[in-house]
CSV table of N, CA and C in Angstrom, one decimal:
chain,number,residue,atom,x,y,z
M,1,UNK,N,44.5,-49.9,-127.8
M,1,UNK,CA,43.4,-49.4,-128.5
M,1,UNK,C,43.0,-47.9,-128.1
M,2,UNK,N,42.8,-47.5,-127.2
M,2,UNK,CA,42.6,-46.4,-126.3
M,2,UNK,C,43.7,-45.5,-126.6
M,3,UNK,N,45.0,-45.4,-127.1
M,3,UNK,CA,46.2,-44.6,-127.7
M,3,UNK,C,45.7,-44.7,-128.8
M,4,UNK,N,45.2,-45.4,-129.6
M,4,UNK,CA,45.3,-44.9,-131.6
M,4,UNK,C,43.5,-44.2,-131.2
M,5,UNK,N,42.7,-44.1,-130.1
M,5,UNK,CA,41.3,-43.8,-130.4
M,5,UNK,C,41.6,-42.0,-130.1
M,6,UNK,N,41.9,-42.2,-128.9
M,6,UNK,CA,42.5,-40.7,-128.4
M,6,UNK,C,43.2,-39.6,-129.0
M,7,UNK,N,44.0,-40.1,-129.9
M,7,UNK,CA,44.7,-38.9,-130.7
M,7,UNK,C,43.7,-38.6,-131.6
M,8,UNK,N,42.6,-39.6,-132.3
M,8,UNK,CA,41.3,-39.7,-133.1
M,8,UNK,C,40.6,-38.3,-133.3
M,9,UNK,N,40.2,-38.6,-131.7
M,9,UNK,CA,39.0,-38.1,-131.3
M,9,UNK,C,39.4,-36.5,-131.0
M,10,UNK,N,41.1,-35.9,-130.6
M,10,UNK,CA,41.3,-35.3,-130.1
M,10,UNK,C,41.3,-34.4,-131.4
M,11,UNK,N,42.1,-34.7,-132.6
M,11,UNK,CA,42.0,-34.4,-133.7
M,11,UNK,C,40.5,-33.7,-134.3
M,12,UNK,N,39.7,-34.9,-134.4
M,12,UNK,CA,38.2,-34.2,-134.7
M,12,UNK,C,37.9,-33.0,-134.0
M,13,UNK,N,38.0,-32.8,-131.9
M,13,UNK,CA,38.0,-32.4,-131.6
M,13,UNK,C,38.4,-30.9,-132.0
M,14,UNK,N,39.6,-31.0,-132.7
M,14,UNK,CA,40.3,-29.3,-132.5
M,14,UNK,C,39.9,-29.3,-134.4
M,15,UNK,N,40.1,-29.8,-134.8
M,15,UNK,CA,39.2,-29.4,-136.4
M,15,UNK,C,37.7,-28.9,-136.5
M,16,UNK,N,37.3,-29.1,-135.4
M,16,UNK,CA,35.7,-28.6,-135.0
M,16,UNK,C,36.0,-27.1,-134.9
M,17,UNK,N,37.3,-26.8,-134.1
M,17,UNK,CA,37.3,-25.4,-133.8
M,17,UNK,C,37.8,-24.3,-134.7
M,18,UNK,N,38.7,-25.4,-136.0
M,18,UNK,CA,38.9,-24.3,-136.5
M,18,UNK,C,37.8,-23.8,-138.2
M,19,UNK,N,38.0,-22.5,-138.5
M,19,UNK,CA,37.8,-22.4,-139.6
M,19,UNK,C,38.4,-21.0,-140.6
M,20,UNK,N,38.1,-21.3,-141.5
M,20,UNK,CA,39.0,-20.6,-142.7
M,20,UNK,C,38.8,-18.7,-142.5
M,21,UNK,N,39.7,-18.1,-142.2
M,21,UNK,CA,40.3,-16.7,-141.7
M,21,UNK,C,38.7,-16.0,-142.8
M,22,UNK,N,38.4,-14.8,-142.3
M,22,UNK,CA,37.5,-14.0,-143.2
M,22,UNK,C,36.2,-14.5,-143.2
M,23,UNK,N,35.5,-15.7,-142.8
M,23,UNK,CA,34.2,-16.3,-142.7
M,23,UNK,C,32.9,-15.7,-142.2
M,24,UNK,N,33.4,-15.4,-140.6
M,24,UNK,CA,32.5,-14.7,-139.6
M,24,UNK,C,32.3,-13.3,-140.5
M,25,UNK,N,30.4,-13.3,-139.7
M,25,UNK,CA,30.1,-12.4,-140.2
M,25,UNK,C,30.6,-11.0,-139.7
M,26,UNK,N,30.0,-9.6,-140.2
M,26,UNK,CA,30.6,-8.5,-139.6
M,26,UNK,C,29.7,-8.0,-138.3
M,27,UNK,N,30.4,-7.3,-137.5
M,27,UNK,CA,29.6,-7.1,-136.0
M,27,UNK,C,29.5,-5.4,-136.1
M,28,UNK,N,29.2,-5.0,-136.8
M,28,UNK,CA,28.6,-3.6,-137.5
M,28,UNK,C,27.1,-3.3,-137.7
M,29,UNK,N,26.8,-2.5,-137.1
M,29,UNK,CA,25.7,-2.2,-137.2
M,29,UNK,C,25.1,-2.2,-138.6
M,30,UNK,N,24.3,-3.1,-138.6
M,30,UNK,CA,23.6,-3.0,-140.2
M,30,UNK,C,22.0,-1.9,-140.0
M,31,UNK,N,21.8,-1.5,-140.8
M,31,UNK,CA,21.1,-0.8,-141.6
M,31,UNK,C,19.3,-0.8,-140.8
M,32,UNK,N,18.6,-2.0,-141.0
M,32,UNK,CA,18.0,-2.3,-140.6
M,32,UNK,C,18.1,-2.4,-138.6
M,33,UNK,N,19.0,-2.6,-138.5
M,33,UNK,CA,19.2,-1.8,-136.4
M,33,UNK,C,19.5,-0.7,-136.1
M,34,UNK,N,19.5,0.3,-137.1
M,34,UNK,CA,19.7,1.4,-136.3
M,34,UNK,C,18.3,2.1,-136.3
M,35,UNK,N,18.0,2.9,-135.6
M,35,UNK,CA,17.0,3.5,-134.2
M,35,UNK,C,16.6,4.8,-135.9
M,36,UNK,N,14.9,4.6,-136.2
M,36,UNK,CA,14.7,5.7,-136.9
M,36,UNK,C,13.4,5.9,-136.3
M,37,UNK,N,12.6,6.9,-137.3
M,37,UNK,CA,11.8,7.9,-136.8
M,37,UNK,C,11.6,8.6,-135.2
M,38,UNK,N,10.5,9.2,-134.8
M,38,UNK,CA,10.6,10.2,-133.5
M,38,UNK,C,10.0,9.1,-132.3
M,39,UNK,N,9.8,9.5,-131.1
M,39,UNK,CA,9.5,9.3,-130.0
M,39,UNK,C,8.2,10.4,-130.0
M,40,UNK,N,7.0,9.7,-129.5
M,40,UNK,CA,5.9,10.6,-128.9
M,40,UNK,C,5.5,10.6,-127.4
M,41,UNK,N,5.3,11.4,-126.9
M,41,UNK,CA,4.8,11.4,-126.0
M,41,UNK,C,3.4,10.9,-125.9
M,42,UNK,N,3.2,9.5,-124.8
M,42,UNK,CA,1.8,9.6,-124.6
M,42,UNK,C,1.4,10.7,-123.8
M,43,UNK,N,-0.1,10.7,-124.3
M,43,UNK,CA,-1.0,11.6,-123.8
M,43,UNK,C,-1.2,11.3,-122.4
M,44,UNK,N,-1.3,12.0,-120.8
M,44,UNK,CA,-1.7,11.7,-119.8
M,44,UNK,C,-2.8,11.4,-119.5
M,45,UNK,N,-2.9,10.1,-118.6
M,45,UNK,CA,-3.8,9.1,-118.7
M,45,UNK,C,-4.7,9.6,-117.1
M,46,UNK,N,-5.8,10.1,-117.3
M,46,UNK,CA,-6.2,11.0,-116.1
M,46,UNK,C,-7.5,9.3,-115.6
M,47,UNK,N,-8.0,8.8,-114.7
M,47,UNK,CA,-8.9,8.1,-114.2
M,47,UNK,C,-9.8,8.8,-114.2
M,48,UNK,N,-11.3,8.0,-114.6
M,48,UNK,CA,-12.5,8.4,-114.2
M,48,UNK,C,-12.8,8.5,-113.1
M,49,UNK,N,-13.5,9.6,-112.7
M,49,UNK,CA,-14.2,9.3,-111.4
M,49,UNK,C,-15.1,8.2,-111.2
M,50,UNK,N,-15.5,7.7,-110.1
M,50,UNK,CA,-16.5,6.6,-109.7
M,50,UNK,C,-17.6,7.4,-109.8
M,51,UNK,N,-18.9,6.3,-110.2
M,51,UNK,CA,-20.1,7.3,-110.7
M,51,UNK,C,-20.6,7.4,-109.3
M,52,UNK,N,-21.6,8.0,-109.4
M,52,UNK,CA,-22.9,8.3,-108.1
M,52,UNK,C,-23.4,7.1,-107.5
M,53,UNK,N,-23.3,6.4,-108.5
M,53,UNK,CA,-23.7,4.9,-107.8
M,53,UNK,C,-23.3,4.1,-106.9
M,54,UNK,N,-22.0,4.5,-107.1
M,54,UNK,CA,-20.7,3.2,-106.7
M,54,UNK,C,-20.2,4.4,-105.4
M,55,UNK,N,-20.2,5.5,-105.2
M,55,UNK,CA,-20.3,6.5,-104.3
M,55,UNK,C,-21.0,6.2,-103.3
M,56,UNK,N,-22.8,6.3,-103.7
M,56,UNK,CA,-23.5,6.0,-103.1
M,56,UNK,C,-23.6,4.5,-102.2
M,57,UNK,N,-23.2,3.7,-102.9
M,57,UNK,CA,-22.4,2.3,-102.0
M,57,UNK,C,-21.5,2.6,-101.3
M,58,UNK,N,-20.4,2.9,-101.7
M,58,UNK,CA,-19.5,3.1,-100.6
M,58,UNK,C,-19.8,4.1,-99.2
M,59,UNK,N,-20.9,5.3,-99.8
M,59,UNK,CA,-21.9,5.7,-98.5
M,59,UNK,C,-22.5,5.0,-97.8
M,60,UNK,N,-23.1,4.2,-98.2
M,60,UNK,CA,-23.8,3.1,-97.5
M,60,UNK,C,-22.8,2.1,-96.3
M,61,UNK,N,-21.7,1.9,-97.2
M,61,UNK,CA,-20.9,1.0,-96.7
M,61,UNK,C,-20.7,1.7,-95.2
M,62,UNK,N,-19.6,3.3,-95.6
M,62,UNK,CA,-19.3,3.4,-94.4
M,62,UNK,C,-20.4,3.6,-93.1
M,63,UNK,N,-21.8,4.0,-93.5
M,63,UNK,CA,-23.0,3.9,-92.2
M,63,UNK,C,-23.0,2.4,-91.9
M,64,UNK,N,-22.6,1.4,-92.5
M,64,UNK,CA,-23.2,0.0,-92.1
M,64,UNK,C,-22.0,-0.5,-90.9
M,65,UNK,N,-20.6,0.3,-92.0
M,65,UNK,CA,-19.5,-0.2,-90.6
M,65,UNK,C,-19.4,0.8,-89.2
M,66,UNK,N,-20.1,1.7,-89.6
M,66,UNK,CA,-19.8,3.0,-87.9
M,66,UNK,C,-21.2,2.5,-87.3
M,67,UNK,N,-22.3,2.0,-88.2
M,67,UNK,CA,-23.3,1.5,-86.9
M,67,UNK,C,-22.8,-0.3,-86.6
M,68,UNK,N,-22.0,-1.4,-87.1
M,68,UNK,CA,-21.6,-2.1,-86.3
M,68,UNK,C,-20.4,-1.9,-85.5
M,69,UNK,N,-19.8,-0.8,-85.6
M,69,UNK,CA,-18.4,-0.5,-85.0
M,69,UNK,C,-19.1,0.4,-83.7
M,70,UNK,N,-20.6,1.4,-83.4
M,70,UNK,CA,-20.9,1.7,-82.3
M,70,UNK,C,-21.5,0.3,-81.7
M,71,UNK,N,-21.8,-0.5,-82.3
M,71,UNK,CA,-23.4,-1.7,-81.5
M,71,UNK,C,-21.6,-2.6,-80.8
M,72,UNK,N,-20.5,-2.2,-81.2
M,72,UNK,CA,-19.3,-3.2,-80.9
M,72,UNK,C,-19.2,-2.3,-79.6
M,73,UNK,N,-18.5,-1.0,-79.8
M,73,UNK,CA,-18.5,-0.3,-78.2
M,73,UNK,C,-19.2,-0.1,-77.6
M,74,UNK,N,-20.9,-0.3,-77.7
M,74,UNK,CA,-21.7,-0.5,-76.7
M,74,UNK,C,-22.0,-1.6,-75.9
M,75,UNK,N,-20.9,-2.8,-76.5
M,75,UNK,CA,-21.2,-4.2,-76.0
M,75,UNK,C,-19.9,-4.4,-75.1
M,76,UNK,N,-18.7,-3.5,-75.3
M,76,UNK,CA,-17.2,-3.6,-75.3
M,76,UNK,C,-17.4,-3.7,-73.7
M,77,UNK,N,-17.9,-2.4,-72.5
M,77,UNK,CA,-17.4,-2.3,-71.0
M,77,UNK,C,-18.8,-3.7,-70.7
M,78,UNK,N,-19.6,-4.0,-71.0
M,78,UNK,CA,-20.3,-5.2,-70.3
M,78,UNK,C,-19.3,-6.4,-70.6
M,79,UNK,N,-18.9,-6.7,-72.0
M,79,UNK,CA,-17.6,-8.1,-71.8
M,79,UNK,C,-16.6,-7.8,-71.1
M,80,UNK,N,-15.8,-7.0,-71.2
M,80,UNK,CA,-14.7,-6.5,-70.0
M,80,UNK,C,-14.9,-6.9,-68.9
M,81,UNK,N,-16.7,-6.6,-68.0
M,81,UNK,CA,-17.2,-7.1,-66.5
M,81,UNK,C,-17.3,-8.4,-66.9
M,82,UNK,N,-17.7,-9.3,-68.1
M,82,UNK,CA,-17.8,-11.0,-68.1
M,82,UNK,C,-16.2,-10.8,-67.6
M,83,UNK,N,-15.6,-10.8,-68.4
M,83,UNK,CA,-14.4,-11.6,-68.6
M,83,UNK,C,-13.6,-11.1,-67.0
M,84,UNK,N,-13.8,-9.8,-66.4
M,84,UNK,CA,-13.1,-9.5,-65.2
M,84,UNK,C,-14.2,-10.5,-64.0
M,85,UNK,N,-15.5,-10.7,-64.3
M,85,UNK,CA,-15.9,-11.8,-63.1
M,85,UNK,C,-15.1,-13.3,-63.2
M,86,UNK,N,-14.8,-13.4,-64.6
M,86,UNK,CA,-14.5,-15.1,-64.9
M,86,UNK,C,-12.9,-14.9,-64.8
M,87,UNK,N,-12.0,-14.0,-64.6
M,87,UNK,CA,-10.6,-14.0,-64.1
M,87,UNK,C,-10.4,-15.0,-62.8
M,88,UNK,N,-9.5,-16.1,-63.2
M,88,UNK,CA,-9.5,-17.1,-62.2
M,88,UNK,C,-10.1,-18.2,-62.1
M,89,UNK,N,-11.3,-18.6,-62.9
M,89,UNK,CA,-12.3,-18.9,-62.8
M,89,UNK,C,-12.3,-20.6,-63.9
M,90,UNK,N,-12.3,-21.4,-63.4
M,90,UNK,CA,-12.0,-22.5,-64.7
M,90,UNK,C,-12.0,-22.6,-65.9
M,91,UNK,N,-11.8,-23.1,-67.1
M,91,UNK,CA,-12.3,-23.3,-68.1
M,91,UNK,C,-13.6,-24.5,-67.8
M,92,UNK,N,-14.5,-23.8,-68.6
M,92,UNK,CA,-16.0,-24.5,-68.4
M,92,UNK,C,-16.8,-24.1,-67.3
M,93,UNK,N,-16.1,-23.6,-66.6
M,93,UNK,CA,-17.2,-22.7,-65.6
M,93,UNK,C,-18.3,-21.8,-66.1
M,94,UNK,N,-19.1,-21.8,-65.4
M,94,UNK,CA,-20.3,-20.8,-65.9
M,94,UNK,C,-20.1,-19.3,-66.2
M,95,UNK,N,-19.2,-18.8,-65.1
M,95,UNK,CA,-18.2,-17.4,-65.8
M,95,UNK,C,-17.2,-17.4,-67.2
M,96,UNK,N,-16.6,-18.2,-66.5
M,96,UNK,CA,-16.0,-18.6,-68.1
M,96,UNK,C,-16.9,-18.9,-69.6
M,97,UNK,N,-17.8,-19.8,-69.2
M,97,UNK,CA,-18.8,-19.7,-70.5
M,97,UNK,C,-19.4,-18.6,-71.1
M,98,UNK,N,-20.0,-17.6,-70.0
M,98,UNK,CA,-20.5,-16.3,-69.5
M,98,UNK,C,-19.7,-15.3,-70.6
M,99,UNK,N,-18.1,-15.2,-70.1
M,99,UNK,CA,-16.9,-14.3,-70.9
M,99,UNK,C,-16.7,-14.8,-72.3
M,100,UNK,N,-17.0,-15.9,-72.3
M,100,UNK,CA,-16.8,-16.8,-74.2
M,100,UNK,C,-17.8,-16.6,-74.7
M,101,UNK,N,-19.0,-16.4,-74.3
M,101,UNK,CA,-20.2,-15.8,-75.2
M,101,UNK,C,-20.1,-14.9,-75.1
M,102,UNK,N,-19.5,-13.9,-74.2
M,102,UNK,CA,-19.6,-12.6,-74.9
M,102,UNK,C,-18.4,-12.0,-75.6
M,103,UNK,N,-17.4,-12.6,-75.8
M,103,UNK,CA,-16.2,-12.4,-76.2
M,103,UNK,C,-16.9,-12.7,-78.0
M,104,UNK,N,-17.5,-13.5,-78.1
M,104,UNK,CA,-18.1,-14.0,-79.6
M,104,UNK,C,-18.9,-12.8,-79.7
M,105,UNK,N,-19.8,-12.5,-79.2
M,105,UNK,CA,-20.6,-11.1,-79.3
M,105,UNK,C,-19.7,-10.4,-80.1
M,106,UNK,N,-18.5,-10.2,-79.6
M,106,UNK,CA,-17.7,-9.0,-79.8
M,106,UNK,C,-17.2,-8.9,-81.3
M,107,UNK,N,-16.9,-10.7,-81.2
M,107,UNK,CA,-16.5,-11.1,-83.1
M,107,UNK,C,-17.5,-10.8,-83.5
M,108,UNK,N,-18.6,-11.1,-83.3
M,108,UNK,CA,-19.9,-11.6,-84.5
M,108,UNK,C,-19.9,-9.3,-84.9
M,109,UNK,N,-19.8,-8.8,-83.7
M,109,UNK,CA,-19.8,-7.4,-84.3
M,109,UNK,C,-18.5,-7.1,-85.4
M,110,UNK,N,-17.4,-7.3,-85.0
M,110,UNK,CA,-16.2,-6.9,-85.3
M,110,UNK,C,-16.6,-7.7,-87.4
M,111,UNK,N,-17.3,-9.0,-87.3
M,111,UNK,CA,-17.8,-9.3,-88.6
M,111,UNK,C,-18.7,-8.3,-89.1
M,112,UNK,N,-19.5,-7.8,-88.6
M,112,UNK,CA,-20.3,-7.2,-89.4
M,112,UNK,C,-19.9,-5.7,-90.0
M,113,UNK,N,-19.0,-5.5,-88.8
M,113,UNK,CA,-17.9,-4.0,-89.8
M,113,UNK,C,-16.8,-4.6,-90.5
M,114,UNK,N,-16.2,-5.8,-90.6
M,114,UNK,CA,-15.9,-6.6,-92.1
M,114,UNK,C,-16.5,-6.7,-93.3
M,115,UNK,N,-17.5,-7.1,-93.1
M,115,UNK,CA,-18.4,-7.2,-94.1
M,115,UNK,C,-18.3,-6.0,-95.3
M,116,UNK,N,-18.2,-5.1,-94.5
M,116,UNK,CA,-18.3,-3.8,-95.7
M,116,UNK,C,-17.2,-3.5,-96.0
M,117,UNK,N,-16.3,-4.0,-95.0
M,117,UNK,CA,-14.7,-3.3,-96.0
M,117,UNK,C,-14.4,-4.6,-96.7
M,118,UNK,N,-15.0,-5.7,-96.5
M,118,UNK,CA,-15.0,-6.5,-97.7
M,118,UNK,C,-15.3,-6.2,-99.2
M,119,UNK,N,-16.4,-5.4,-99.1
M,119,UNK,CA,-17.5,-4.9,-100.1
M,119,UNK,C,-16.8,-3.7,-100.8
M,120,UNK,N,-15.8,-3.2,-100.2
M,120,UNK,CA,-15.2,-1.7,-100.3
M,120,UNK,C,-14.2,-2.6,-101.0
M,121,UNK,N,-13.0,-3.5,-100.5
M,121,UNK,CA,-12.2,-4.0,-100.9
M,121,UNK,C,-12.8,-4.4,-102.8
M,122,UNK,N,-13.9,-5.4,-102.8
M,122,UNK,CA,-13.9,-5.5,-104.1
M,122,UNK,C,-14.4,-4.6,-105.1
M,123,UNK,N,-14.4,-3.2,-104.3
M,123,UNK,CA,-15.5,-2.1,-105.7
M,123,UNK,C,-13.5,-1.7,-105.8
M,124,UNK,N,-13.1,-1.5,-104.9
M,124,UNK,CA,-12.0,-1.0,-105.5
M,124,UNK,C,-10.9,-1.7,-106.4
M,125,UNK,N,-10.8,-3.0,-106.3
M,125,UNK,CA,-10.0,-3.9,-107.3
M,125,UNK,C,-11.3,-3.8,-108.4
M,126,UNK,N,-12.4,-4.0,-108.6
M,126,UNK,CA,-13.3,-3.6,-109.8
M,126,UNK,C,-12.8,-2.1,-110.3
M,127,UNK,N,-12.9,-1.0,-109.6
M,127,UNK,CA,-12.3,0.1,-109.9
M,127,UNK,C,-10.8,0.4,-110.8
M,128,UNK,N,-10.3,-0.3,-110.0
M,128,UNK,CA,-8.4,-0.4,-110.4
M,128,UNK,C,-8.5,-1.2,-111.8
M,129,UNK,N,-9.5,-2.6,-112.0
M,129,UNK,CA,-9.0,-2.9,-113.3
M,129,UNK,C,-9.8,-2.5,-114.3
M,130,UNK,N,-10.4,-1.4,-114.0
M,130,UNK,CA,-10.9,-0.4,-115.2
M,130,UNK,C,-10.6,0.5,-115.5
M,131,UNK,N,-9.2,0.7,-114.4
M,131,UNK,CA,-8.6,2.3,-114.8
M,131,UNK,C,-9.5,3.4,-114.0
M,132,UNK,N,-10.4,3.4,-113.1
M,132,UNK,CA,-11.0,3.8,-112.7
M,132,UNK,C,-10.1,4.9,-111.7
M,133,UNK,N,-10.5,6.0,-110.9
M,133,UNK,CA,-10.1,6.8,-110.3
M,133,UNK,C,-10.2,5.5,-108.9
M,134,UNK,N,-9.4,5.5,-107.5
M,134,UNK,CA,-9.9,4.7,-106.8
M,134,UNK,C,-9.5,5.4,-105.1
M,135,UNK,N,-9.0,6.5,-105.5
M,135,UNK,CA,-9.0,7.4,-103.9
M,135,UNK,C,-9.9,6.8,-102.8
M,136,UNK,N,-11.1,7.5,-103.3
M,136,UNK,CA,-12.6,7.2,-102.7
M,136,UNK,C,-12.4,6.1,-101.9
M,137,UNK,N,-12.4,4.8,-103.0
M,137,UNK,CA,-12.3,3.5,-101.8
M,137,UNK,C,-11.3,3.0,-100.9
M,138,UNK,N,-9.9,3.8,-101.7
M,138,UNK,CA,-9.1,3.8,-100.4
M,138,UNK,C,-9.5,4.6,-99.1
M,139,UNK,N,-9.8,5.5,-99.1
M,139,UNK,CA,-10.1,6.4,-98.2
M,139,UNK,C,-11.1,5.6,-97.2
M,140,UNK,N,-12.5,5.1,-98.0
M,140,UNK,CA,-13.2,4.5,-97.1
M,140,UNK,C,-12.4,3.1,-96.7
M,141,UNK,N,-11.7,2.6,-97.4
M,141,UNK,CA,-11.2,1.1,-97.0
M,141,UNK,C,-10.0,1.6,-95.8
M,142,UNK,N,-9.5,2.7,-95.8
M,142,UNK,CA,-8.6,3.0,-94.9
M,142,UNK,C,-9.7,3.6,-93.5
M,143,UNK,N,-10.7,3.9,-93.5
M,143,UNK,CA,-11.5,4.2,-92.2
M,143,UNK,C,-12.0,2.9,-91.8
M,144,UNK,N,-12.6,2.2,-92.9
M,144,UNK,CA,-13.6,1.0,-92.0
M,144,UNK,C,-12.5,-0.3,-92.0
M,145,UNK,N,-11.0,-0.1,-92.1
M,145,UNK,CA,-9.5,-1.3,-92.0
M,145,UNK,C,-9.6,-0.6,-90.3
M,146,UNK,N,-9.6,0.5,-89.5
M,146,UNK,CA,-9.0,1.3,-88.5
M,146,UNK,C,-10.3,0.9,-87.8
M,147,UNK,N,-11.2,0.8,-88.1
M,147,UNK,CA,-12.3,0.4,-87.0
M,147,UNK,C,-12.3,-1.0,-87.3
M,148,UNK,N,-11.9,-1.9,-88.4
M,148,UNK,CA,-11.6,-3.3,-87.8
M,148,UNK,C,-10.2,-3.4,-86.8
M,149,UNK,N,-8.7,-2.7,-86.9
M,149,UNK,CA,-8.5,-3.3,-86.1
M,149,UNK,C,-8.4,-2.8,-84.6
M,150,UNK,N,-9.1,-1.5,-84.4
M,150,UNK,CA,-9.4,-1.5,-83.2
M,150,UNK,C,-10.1,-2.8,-82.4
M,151,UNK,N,-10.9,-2.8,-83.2
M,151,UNK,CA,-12.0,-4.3,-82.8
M,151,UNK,C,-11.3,-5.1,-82.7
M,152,UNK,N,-10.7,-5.8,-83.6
M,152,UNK,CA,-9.5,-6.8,-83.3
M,152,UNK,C,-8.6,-6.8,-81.9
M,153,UNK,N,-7.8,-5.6,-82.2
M,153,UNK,CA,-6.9,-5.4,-80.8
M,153,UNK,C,-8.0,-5.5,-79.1
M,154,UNK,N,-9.0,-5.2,-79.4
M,154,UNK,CA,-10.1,-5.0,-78.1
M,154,UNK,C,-10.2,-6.8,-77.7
M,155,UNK,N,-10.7,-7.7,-79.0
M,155,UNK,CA,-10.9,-8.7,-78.8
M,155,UNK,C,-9.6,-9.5,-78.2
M,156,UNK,N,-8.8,-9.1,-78.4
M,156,UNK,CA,-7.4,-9.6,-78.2
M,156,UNK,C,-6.6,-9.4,-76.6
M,157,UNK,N,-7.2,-8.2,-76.4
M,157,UNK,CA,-6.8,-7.6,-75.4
M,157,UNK,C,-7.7,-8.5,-74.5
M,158,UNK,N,-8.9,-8.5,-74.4
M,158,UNK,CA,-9.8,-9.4,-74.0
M,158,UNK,C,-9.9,-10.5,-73.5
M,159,UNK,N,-9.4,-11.4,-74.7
M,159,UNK,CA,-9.0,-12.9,-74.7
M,159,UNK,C,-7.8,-13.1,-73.7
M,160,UNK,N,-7.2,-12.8,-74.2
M,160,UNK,CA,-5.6,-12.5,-73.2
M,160,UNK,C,-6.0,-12.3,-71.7
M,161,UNK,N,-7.3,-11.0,-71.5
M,161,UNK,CA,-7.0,-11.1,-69.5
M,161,UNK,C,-8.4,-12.4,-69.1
M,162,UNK,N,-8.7,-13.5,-70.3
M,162,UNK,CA,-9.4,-14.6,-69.8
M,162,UNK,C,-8.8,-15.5,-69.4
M,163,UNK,N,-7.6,-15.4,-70.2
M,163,UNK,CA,-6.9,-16.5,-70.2
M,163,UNK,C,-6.0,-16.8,-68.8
């Protein structure tokens, strides 16, 4: 059975493939694809400035992060003395507790000059998807990013000689 099915099938097979000379269509550019009228130039697309308002916020902003970024270096050489009394010193010890609350001091500041480059962060993606000019907030988001990670690196540096 399998000998009379196979020559069958093989047949249908290659009659599938063929067809009568001249059929296919032509691979010539027709009429309707070829490339007409001109090319314009758009017009350059210049960004608005940010108004006085959104200026005046980002002024704000940066005074809110250089006064928690000074209230952070004024607290910075007194944790240094926690954490250099409690070198050695158990976990749970009263020095040790002593250098962990003040080592959080240091976060709870290092948050509050977050906070605003948070605030900076979103006027500038609000900026960007209006087409808006958005230098400005880079510029401030690139001063108050450099006094978080100093703060960062300090707290780090910190943790590390408690440990």
């Amino acid at each position: 059975m399998v000998k009379r099915v196979a020559p069958a099938l093989l047949a249908i097979a290659l009659a599938a493939c063929a067809s009568p000379q001249g059929t296919y269509p032509s691979l010539a550019v027709r009429d309707a694809e070829r490339a007409t009228g001109t090319l314009q130039r758009p017009e350059r697309y210049v960004p608005a400035p940010p108004s006085a308002a959104a200026m005046n916020d980002v002024e704000n902003l940066v005074e809110q992060a250089h006064a928690a970024f000074e209230s952070y270096r004024d607290k910075l050489d007194g944790v240094r003395r926690a954490v250099l009394a409690a070198r050695g010193a158990e976990v749970g010890s009263d020095a040790w507790a002593r250098a962990s609350v003040a080592i959080a001091g240091l976060e709870t500041e290092r948050s509050r000059t977050m906070v605003p480059l948070a605030d900076i962060d979103r006027m500038l993606v609000a900026a960007a998807t209006e087409g808006a000019r958005t230098a400005e907030f880079k510029d401030a988001q690139a001063l108050i990013g450099e006094m978080v990670d100093f703060e960062t690196a300090g707290i780090d540096e910190i943790r590390s000689a408690l440990r």
